[in-house]
Amino acid sequence: MKSDRLPFKYRNLVLSSIPGSDLMKVKMILPALTEAISPHWRSIKYSLFPPLGLATLAAFFDEDDDICIQDEHVEKLELDDEPDLVVIQTYITSAYRAYEIADRYRQRGVYVALGGVQVTALPTEAIAHADTIFLGPGEDTWPQFLADWRAGHPGKIYISRDRTLHHLPKIRRDLIQRQLYLVPNSIVVSRGCPHHCDFCYKESFFKGGKSFYTQTVDRALAEIEELPGRHLFFLDDHLFGNLPFARALFDGMKGMGRVWQAAGTVEAILQPGLLEKAADSGLRSLFVGFETLNAKNLKRQHKYHNLNRDYNQAIRRLHECGVMINASFVFGMDEDNSTVCDRTVEWAVNQGIETATFHILTPYPGTQLYRRMAEENRLTSTNWNLYDTRHVVYRPAKMTAGELEAGYWRAYREFYRWRSIFAAASTKESWSQKMRHLLYSGAWKKFEPFWDVVIRTEQVAKLRPLMEKVLDGFEKKNPWGGSG
């Protein structure tokens, strides 16, 4: 590394070869998606979770280093400062914004490091905008980079190989502006997922090492104990992926009085006794990847863990345990025709599903799906801004791109119409369950103008108690069945 590429105080550090003779001034940035910083509309989904990944990396710095974390989803970025190091977390649909920020700092001689999903998938593209890039998770490579930096010879590329969460320093939650988020108590106690679906970014991000690993149960419980309030949101790709870990975690959480949300699979929901343990420890809402109702689609995407699983039984089990469902569906797989969106919405409403997240099949760079689409010459765009699961960037097999996009938007409209919300709520047994459904589903989509005002006036935090109350329901539910 040339010493004249570093800010002034680090030129002196390199030239004098005295590691640690000066403290670092560090800016860590999560760039926003275009929609998230619109002057006309601010969706609540962009104000849910703080940038926990950056706060995790921040823990590796020296205690006295000057570190700032900025999340463009909730605040305007200050880009005229001159830190010694800028660290940018890059997702696919924020890639161009990340590169723009990186280039702006590098033009002033600031050292820039890029990491994240997009960087790992397309390192040749990313490296043109950074002094250092990180491929894969950073628990092992980040401390090595900091050691190299302080010694005056940081590398150009760091590739993750050694995957473990057992010796991580304490996350720098003090750097997070809790008041700007509805769910500041986000937590991750594992990395990755044990499954291998063709459309999932995970396979490329964790390439070259373990693709699923957990904390120790004791460490996870200790982190939970330190979080204030009642509500938690586990951001793990699959919290139930390691059954012994999950059972021990839920046993340890029982009696904490927590109300929590997470993501899991149909396979995990159907495991005897597991869901009951989760509900008994406070699980009240679960993100479930149903993805498609077509078994041929599941096989083609290698989502084998959903094959031959009774979706209806999984939904009944969740509702019997007092757990609401956020169902994930993907439209545009090769067995889908122009009726798939309407049929899926009708099924979801009839099942009494509380909220749903719809996606257009998107071949993320680095995935098996992307490689297959490229080989079949079906990709129609490499504009990463369009890889947001709302646009069609390939040629569908059994419908036009226009039909697929129209069906996607129609699915959201139809699922969140009041008549659909009331119809789904009517499937619940008790009035309290019906009321919880109406409040949760209605608040999520029907009160978006209200959320816009709340976000702009920075009043999001004041709504947390109401969210906890709705999640917890209006009657005490015995997770083993019946009312308690």
mmCIF file of C-alpha atoms in Angstrom, residues 170-469:
data_model
loop_
_atom_site.group_PDB
_atom_site.id
_atom_site.type_symbol
_atom_site.label_atom_id
_atom_site.label_comp_id
_atom_site.label_asym_id
_atom_site.label_seq_id
_atom_site.Cartn_x
_atom_site.Cartn_y
_atom_site.Cartn_z
ATOM 1 C CA LYS A 170 -19.622 -7.961 22.503
ATOM 2 C CA ILE A 171 -21.672 -6.215 19.789
ATOM 3 C CA ARG A 172 -21.404 -2.410 19.898
ATOM 4 C CA ARG A 173 -25.092 -1.736 20.404
ATOM 5 C CA ASP A 174 -24.155 1.581 21.984
ATOM 6 C CA LEU A 175 -23.433 2.846 18.452
ATOM 7 C CA ILE A 176 -27.014 2.148 17.333
ATOM 8 C CA GLN A 177 -29.586 4.946 17.503
ATOM 9 C CA ARG A 178 -32.345 2.866 19.062
ATOM 10 C CA GLN A 179 -34.930 5.635 18.895
ATOM 11 C CA LEU A 180 -34.957 5.508 15.085
ATOM 12 C CA TYR A 181 -36.052 1.862 14.856
ATOM 13 C CA LEU A 182 -39.251 0.030 15.614
ATOM 14 C CA VAL A 183 -37.293 -3.141 16.405
ATOM 15 C CA PRO A 184 -33.917 -2.174 17.903
ATOM 16 C CA ASN A 185 -33.742 -5.500 19.756
ATOM 17 C CA SER A 186 -32.778 -7.469 16.664
ATOM 18 C CA ILE A 187 -30.437 -10.348 17.357
ATOM 19 C CA VAL A 188 -28.576 -13.023 15.380
ATOM 20 C CA VAL A 189 -27.485 -16.220 17.125
ATOM 21 C CA SER A 190 -26.540 -18.212 14.020
ATOM 22 C CA ARG A 191 -25.240 -17.640 10.516
ATOM 23 C CA GLY A 192 -26.597 -19.040 7.289
ATOM 24 C CA CYS A 193 -28.929 -21.978 6.771
ATOM 25 C CA PRO A 194 -28.520 -25.767 6.498
ATOM 26 C CA HIS A 195 -30.567 -25.897 3.274
ATOM 27 C CA HIS A 196 -29.426 -25.179 -0.291
ATOM 28 C CA CYS A 197 -32.113 -23.500 -2.392
ATOM 29 C CA ASP A 198 -31.106 -22.418 -5.900
ATOM 30 C CA PHE A 199 -32.478 -18.872 -5.597
ATOM 31 C CA CYS A 200 -30.925 -18.050 -2.213
ATOM 32 C CA TYR A 201 -27.913 -15.716 -1.918
ATOM 33 C CA LYS A 202 -26.561 -17.829 0.958
ATOM 34 C CA GLU A 203 -24.735 -20.320 -1.220
ATOM 35 C CA SER A 204 -22.478 -17.689 -2.780
ATOM 36 C CA PHE A 205 -22.007 -15.658 0.391
ATOM 37 C CA PHE A 206 -20.820 -18.611 2.472
ATOM 38 C CA LYS A 207 -18.833 -20.305 -0.309
ATOM 39 C CA GLY A 208 -15.522 -21.747 0.851
ATOM 40 C CA GLY A 209 -16.498 -22.558 4.431
ATOM 41 C CA LYS A 210 -19.324 -23.600 6.720
ATOM 42 C CA SER A 211 -22.674 -22.255 5.536
ATOM 43 C CA PHE A 212 -24.487 -22.762 8.840
ATOM 44 C CA TYR A 213 -23.168 -22.374 12.380
ATOM 45 C CA THR A 214 -24.438 -21.125 15.741
ATOM 46 C CA GLN A 215 -23.374 -19.373 18.909
ATOM 47 C CA THR A 216 -23.221 -21.304 22.131
ATOM 48 C CA VAL A 217 -26.578 -21.408 23.870
ATOM 49 C CA ASP A 218 -25.183 -19.740 26.997
ATOM 50 C CA ARG A 219 -23.789 -16.828 25.006
ATOM 51 C CA ALA A 220 -27.064 -16.384 23.130
ATOM 52 C CA LEU A 221 -29.054 -16.352 26.376
ATOM 53 C CA ALA A 222 -26.639 -13.870 27.947
ATOM 54 C CA GLU A 223 -27.070 -11.508 24.986
ATOM 55 C CA ILE A 224 -30.846 -11.786 25.237
ATOM 56 C CA GLU A 225 -30.757 -11.038 28.974
ATOM 57 C CA GLU A 226 -28.945 -7.752 28.318
ATOM 58 C CA LEU A 227 -31.495 -6.391 25.846
ATOM 59 C CA PRO A 228 -34.019 -3.953 27.357
ATOM 60 C CA GLY A 229 -37.777 -4.221 26.977
ATOM 61 C CA ARG A 230 -39.745 -7.333 26.058
ATOM 62 C CA HIS A 231 -39.657 -7.625 22.284
ATOM 63 C CA LEU A 232 -36.989 -9.467 20.278
ATOM 64 C CA PHE A 233 -36.604 -10.197 16.604
ATOM 65 C CA PHE A 234 -34.246 -12.997 15.588
ATOM 66 C CA LEU A 235 -32.822 -12.118 12.173
ATOM 67 C CA ASP A 236 -31.342 -15.589 11.679
ATOM 68 C CA ASP A 237 -32.065 -17.115 8.274
ATOM 69 C CA HIS A 238 -33.323 -20.234 10.055
ATOM 70 C CA LEU A 239 -33.457 -20.055 13.851
ATOM 71 C CA PHE A 240 -34.669 -23.673 14.028
ATOM 72 C CA GLY A 241 -31.924 -25.018 11.746
ATOM 73 C CA ASN A 242 -29.955 -26.770 14.502
ATOM 74 C CA LEU A 243 -32.553 -28.681 16.506
ATOM 75 C CA PRO A 244 -30.520 -29.302 19.711
ATOM 76 C CA PHE A 245 -29.457 -25.642 19.765
ATOM 77 C CA ALA A 246 -33.008 -24.416 19.167
ATOM 78 C CA ARG A 247 -34.529 -26.626 21.856
ATOM 79 C CA ALA A 248 -31.925 -25.575 24.418
ATOM 80 C CA LEU A 249 -32.352 -21.904 23.475
ATOM 81 C CA PHE A 250 -36.134 -22.041 23.893
ATOM 82 C CA ASP A 251 -35.808 -23.866 27.213
ATOM 83 C CA GLY A 252 -33.436 -21.166 28.419
ATOM 84 C CA MET A 253 -35.769 -18.372 27.285
ATOM 85 C CA LYS A 254 -38.802 -19.812 29.038
ATOM 86 C CA GLY A 255 -39.772 -17.545 31.909
ATOM 87 C CA MET A 256 -37.935 -14.483 30.553
ATOM 88 C CA GLY A 257 -41.243 -12.839 29.641
ATOM 89 C CA ARG A 258 -40.088 -12.117 26.104
ATOM 90 C CA VAL A 259 -42.270 -11.616 23.029
ATOM 91 C CA TRP A 260 -40.351 -12.559 19.931
ATOM 92 C CA GLN A 261 -40.408 -13.123 16.176
ATOM 93 C CA ALA A 262 -38.179 -15.171 13.904
ATOM 94 C CA ALA A 263 -37.930 -17.151 10.660
ATOM 95 C CA GLY A 264 -38.361 -20.894 10.268
ATOM 96 C CA THR A 265 -39.333 -23.600 7.807
ATOM 97 C CA VAL A 266 -42.387 -25.791 7.333
ATOM 98 C CA GLU A 267 -40.188 -28.769 8.177
ATOM 99 C CA ALA A 268 -39.231 -27.247 11.537
ATOM 100 C CA ILE A 269 -42.835 -26.327 12.363
ATOM 101 C CA LEU A 270 -43.846 -29.957 11.925
ATOM 102 C CA GLN A 271 -41.116 -31.249 14.275
ATOM 103 C CA PRO A 272 -42.865 -32.779 17.324
ATOM 104 C CA GLY A 273 -42.631 -30.523 20.370
ATOM 105 C CA LEU A 274 -40.312 -27.902 18.858
ATOM 106 C CA LEU A 275 -42.918 -25.272 18.019
ATOM 107 C CA GLU A 276 -44.525 -25.731 21.433
ATOM 108 C CA LYS A 277 -41.200 -24.967 23.123
ATOM 109 C CA ALA A 278 -40.775 -21.867 20.978
ATOM 110 C CA ALA A 279 -44.290 -20.586 21.705
ATOM 111 C CA ASP A 280 -43.907 -21.290 25.407
ATOM 112 C CA SER A 281 -40.793 -19.093 25.438
ATOM 113 C CA GLY A 282 -42.540 -16.185 23.693
ATOM 114 C CA LEU A 283 -42.704 -16.847 19.944
ATOM 115 C CA ARG A 284 -45.665 -14.889 18.581
ATOM 116 C CA SER A 285 -44.932 -14.438 14.855
ATOM 117 C CA LEU A 286 -42.947 -16.552 12.407
ATOM 118 C CA PHE A 287 -41.698 -15.807 8.904
ATOM 119 C CA VAL A 288 -42.271 -19.007 6.905
ATOM 120 C CA GLY A 289 -40.897 -19.672 3.421
ATOM 121 C CA PHE A 290 -43.766 -21.489 1.710
ATOM 122 C CA GLU A 291 -42.511 -19.965 -1.586
ATOM 123 C CA THR A 292 -44.716 -22.016 -3.921
ATOM 124 C CA LEU A 293 -47.673 -24.390 -3.827
ATOM 125 C CA ASN A 294 -46.249 -26.388 -6.752
ATOM 126 C CA ALA A 295 -44.103 -29.441 -5.968
ATOM 127 C CA LYS A 296 -42.362 -29.306 -9.364
ATOM 128 C CA ASN A 297 -41.212 -25.777 -8.589
ATOM 129 C CA LEU A 298 -39.823 -26.924 -5.238
ATOM 130 C CA LYS A 299 -37.831 -29.698 -6.913
ATOM 131 C CA ARG A 300 -36.433 -27.404 -9.601
ATOM 132 C CA GLN A 301 -35.273 -24.868 -6.995
ATOM 133 C CA HIS A 302 -33.892 -27.649 -4.750
ATOM 134 C CA LYS A 303 -36.133 -26.596 -1.886
ATOM 135 C CA TYR A 304 -36.446 -30.225 -0.895
ATOM 136 C CA HIS A 305 -37.230 -29.558 2.760
ATOM 137 C CA ASN A 306 -40.660 -28.254 1.690
ATOM 138 C CA LEU A 307 -41.459 -31.311 -0.422
ATOM 139 C CA ASN A 308 -44.149 -33.651 0.899
ATOM 140 C CA ARG A 309 -44.826 -31.303 3.828
ATOM 141 C CA ASP A 310 -48.402 -30.550 4.773
ATOM 142 C CA TYR A 311 -48.655 -26.755 4.559
ATOM 143 C CA ASN A 312 -52.176 -26.832 5.991
ATOM 144 C CA GLN A 313 -51.044 -28.787 9.043
ATOM 145 C CA ALA A 314 -48.124 -26.418 9.607
ATOM 146 C CA ILE A 315 -50.490 -23.441 9.555
ATOM 147 C CA ARG A 316 -52.886 -25.149 11.974
ATOM 148 C CA ARG A 317 -50.044 -25.903 14.367
ATOM 149 C CA LEU A 318 -48.847 -22.302 14.321
ATOM 150 C CA HIS A 319 -52.296 -20.885 14.964
ATOM 151 C CA GLU A 320 -53.063 -23.439 17.688
ATOM 152 C CA CYS A 321 -49.905 -22.288 19.449
ATOM 153 C CA GLY A 322 -50.915 -18.628 19.160
ATOM 154 C CA VAL A 323 -48.245 -17.836 16.543
ATOM 155 C CA MET A 324 -49.068 -15.503 13.661
ATOM 156 C CA ILE A 325 -47.639 -16.161 10.222
ATOM 157 C CA ASN A 326 -45.710 -13.954 7.810
ATOM 158 C CA ALA A 327 -45.786 -16.139 4.717
ATOM 159 C CA SER A 328 -43.210 -15.779 1.941
ATOM 160 C CA PHE A 329 -44.192 -16.560 -1.651
ATOM 161 C CA VAL A 330 -42.139 -16.405 -4.851
ATOM 162 C CA PHE A 331 -43.836 -15.918 -8.214
ATOM 163 C CA GLY A 332 -42.378 -16.703 -11.624
ATOM 164 C CA MET A 333 -40.869 -20.158 -11.218
ATOM 165 C CA ASP A 334 -40.896 -22.258 -14.356
ATOM 166 C CA GLU A 335 -44.135 -24.109 -13.537
ATOM 167 C CA ASP A 336 -46.004 -20.855 -12.808
ATOM 168 C CA ASN A 337 -48.454 -19.373 -15.294
ATOM 169 C CA SER A 338 -50.396 -16.119 -15.203
ATOM 170 C CA THR A 339 -52.886 -17.488 -12.646
ATOM 171 C CA VAL A 340 -50.315 -18.258 -9.931
ATOM 172 C CA CYS A 341 -50.568 -14.945 -8.082
ATOM 173 C CA ASP A 342 -54.352 -14.982 -7.754
ATOM 174 C CA ARG A 343 -54.426 -18.644 -6.746
ATOM 175 C CA THR A 344 -51.762 -18.115 -4.088
ATOM 176 C CA VAL A 345 -53.529 -15.122 -2.563
ATOM 177 C CA GLU A 346 -56.828 -16.998 -2.430
ATOM 178 C CA TRP A 347 -55.141 -19.920 -0.675
ATOM 179 C CA ALA A 348 -53.347 -17.667 1.830
ATOM 180 C CA VAL A 349 -56.539 -15.775 2.741
ATOM 181 C CA ASN A 350 -58.488 -19.001 3.166
ATOM 182 C CA GLN A 351 -55.759 -20.301 5.471
ATOM 183 C CA GLY A 352 -56.090 -17.250 7.740
ATOM 184 C CA ILE A 353 -52.487 -16.136 7.187
ATOM 185 C CA GLU A 354 -51.944 -12.789 8.923
ATOM 186 C CA THR A 355 -49.309 -11.166 6.704
ATOM 187 C CA ALA A 356 -47.621 -12.172 3.465
ATOM 188 C CA THR A 357 -44.501 -11.117 1.622
ATOM 189 C CA PHE A 358 -44.571 -11.628 -2.137
ATOM 190 C CA HIS A 359 -41.535 -11.768 -4.401
ATOM 191 C CA ILE A 360 -40.838 -12.031 -8.092
ATOM 192 C CA LEU A 361 -38.267 -14.763 -8.655
ATOM 193 C CA THR A 362 -34.910 -12.988 -8.839
ATOM 194 C CA PRO A 363 -31.681 -14.660 -10.016
ATOM 195 C CA TYR A 364 -29.196 -13.057 -7.635
ATOM 196 C CA PRO A 365 -25.594 -13.013 -8.903
ATOM 197 C CA GLY A 366 -23.596 -15.918 -7.543
ATOM 198 C CA THR A 367 -26.578 -18.251 -7.140
ATOM 199 C CA GLN A 368 -27.258 -21.467 -9.001
ATOM 200 C CA LEU A 369 -30.413 -19.854 -10.364
ATOM 201 C CA TYR A 370 -28.379 -16.998 -11.873
ATOM 202 C CA ARG A 371 -25.961 -19.439 -13.509
ATOM 203 C CA ARG A 372 -28.796 -21.500 -14.944
ATOM 204 C CA MET A 373 -30.620 -18.426 -16.280
ATOM 205 C CA ALA A 374 -27.384 -17.168 -17.861
ATOM 206 C CA GLU A 375 -26.706 -20.527 -19.499
ATOM 207 C CA GLU A 376 -30.245 -20.569 -20.893
ATOM 208 C CA ASN A 377 -29.807 -16.974 -22.147
ATOM 209 C CA ARG A 378 -32.886 -15.872 -20.182
ATOM 210 C CA LEU A 379 -31.465 -12.878 -18.307
ATOM 211 C CA THR A 380 -32.864 -9.589 -19.601
ATOM 212 C CA SER A 381 -31.102 -7.112 -17.294
ATOM 213 C CA THR A 382 -28.024 -6.734 -15.112
ATOM 214 C CA ASN A 383 -29.153 -3.424 -13.657
ATOM 215 C CA TRP A 384 -28.813 -4.302 -9.958
ATOM 216 C CA ASN A 385 -31.367 -1.653 -8.982
ATOM 217 C CA LEU A 386 -33.979 -3.911 -10.577
ATOM 218 C CA TYR A 387 -32.945 -7.007 -8.597
ATOM 219 C CA ASP A 388 -35.338 -6.083 -5.790
ATOM 220 C CA THR A 389 -37.896 -8.910 -6.264
ATOM 221 C CA ARG A 390 -40.358 -6.328 -7.607
ATOM 222 C CA HIS A 391 -39.110 -6.326 -11.200
ATOM 223 C CA VAL A 392 -38.760 -9.126 -13.770
ATOM 224 C CA VAL A 393 -35.141 -9.425 -14.943
ATOM 225 C CA TYR A 394 -35.449 -12.679 -16.902
ATOM 226 C CA ARG A 395 -37.788 -14.370 -19.374
ATOM 227 C CA PRO A 396 -40.438 -16.392 -17.504
ATOM 228 C CA ALA A 397 -41.280 -19.822 -18.903
ATOM 229 C CA LYS A 398 -45.092 -19.793 -18.975
ATOM 230 C CA MET A 399 -46.122 -16.128 -18.937
ATOM 231 C CA THR A 400 -44.842 -12.757 -20.085
ATOM 232 C CA ALA A 401 -42.779 -10.437 -17.918
ATOM 233 C CA GLY A 402 -45.675 -7.983 -17.970
ATOM 234 C CA GLU A 403 -48.120 -10.601 -16.726
ATOM 235 C CA LEU A 404 -45.758 -11.554 -13.906
ATOM 236 C CA GLU A 405 -45.200 -7.982 -12.704
ATOM 237 C CA ALA A 406 -48.908 -7.185 -12.932
ATOM 238 C CA GLY A 407 -49.741 -10.320 -10.959
ATOM 239 C CA TYR A 408 -47.202 -9.454 -8.284
ATOM 240 C CA TRP A 409 -48.681 -6.013 -7.642
ATOM 241 C CA ARG A 410 -52.210 -7.421 -7.801
ATOM 242 C CA ALA A 411 -51.283 -10.004 -5.157
ATOM 243 C CA TYR A 412 -50.333 -7.290 -2.674
ATOM 244 C CA ARG A 413 -53.467 -5.288 -3.419
ATOM 245 C CA GLU A 414 -55.784 -8.266 -3.094
ATOM 246 C CA PHE A 415 -54.198 -9.821 -0.018
ATOM 247 C CA TYR A 416 -54.257 -6.536 1.912
ATOM 248 C CA ARG A 417 -57.734 -5.401 0.892
ATOM 249 C CA TRP A 418 -59.977 -5.000 3.924
ATOM 250 C CA ARG A 419 -62.287 -7.697 2.636
ATOM 251 C CA SER A 420 -59.357 -10.127 2.479
ATOM 252 C CA ILE A 421 -58.138 -9.129 5.939
ATOM 253 C CA PHE A 422 -61.628 -9.637 7.386
ATOM 254 C CA ALA A 423 -62.014 -12.940 5.540
ATOM 255 C CA ALA A 424 -58.715 -14.247 6.901
ATOM 256 C CA ALA A 425 -59.527 -13.000 10.412
ATOM 257 C CA SER A 426 -62.871 -14.787 10.297
ATOM 258 C CA THR A 427 -61.055 -18.153 10.205
ATOM 259 C CA LYS A 428 -59.857 -17.619 13.777
ATOM 260 C CA GLU A 429 -61.729 -19.285 16.609
ATOM 261 C CA SER A 430 -61.991 -16.541 19.252
ATOM 262 C CA TRP A 431 -62.816 -12.852 19.075
ATOM 263 C CA SER A 432 -59.477 -11.978 20.611
ATOM 264 C CA GLN A 433 -57.655 -13.886 17.865
ATOM 265 C CA LYS A 434 -59.781 -12.178 15.223
ATOM 266 C CA MET A 435 -58.989 -8.774 16.744
ATOM 267 C CA ARG A 436 -55.271 -9.468 16.865
ATOM 268 C CA HIS A 437 -55.339 -10.465 13.189
ATOM 269 C CA LEU A 438 -57.203 -7.306 12.189
ATOM 270 C CA LEU A 439 -54.893 -5.018 14.124
ATOM 271 C CA TYR A 440 -51.660 -6.656 13.022
ATOM 272 C CA SER A 441 -52.532 -7.117 9.348
ATOM 273 C CA GLY A 442 -54.287 -3.778 9.062
ATOM 274 C CA ALA A 443 -51.531 -1.814 10.773
ATOM 275 C CA TRP A 444 -48.873 -3.355 8.552
ATOM 276 C CA LYS A 445 -50.331 -2.242 5.219
ATOM 277 C CA LYS A 446 -53.500 -0.196 5.615
ATOM 278 C CA PHE A 447 -51.979 2.562 7.747
ATOM 279 C CA GLU A 448 -48.934 3.339 5.601
ATOM 280 C CA PRO A 449 -49.608 7.133 5.572
ATOM 281 C CA PHE A 450 -49.544 7.003 9.375
ATOM 282 C CA TRP A 451 -46.214 5.124 9.345
ATOM 283 C CA ASP A 452 -44.794 7.697 6.937
ATOM 284 C CA VAL A 453 -45.545 10.509 9.387
ATOM 285 C CA VAL A 454 -44.221 8.520 12.350
ATOM 286 C CA ILE A 455 -40.925 7.816 10.571
ATOM 287 C CA ARG A 456 -40.386 11.399 9.433
ATOM 288 C CA THR A 457 -41.069 12.762 12.927
ATOM 289 C CA GLU A 458 -38.809 10.099 14.507
ATOM 290 C CA GLN A 459 -41.577 8.774 16.751
ATOM 291 C CA VAL A 460 -41.209 5.108 15.798
ATOM 292 C CA ALA A 461 -39.961 4.032 19.217
ATOM 293 C CA LYS A 462 -43.155 5.183 20.913
ATOM 294 C CA LEU A 463 -45.141 2.495 19.124
ATOM 295 C CA ARG A 464 -43.128 -0.450 20.454
ATOM 296 C CA PRO A 465 -45.408 -1.086 23.494
ATOM 297 C CA LEU A 466 -48.442 -1.268 21.201
ATOM 298 C CA MET A 467 -46.644 -3.677 18.890
ATOM 299 C CA GLU A 468 -45.758 -5.905 21.853
ATOM 300 C CA LYS A 469 -49.368 -5.878 23.036
#
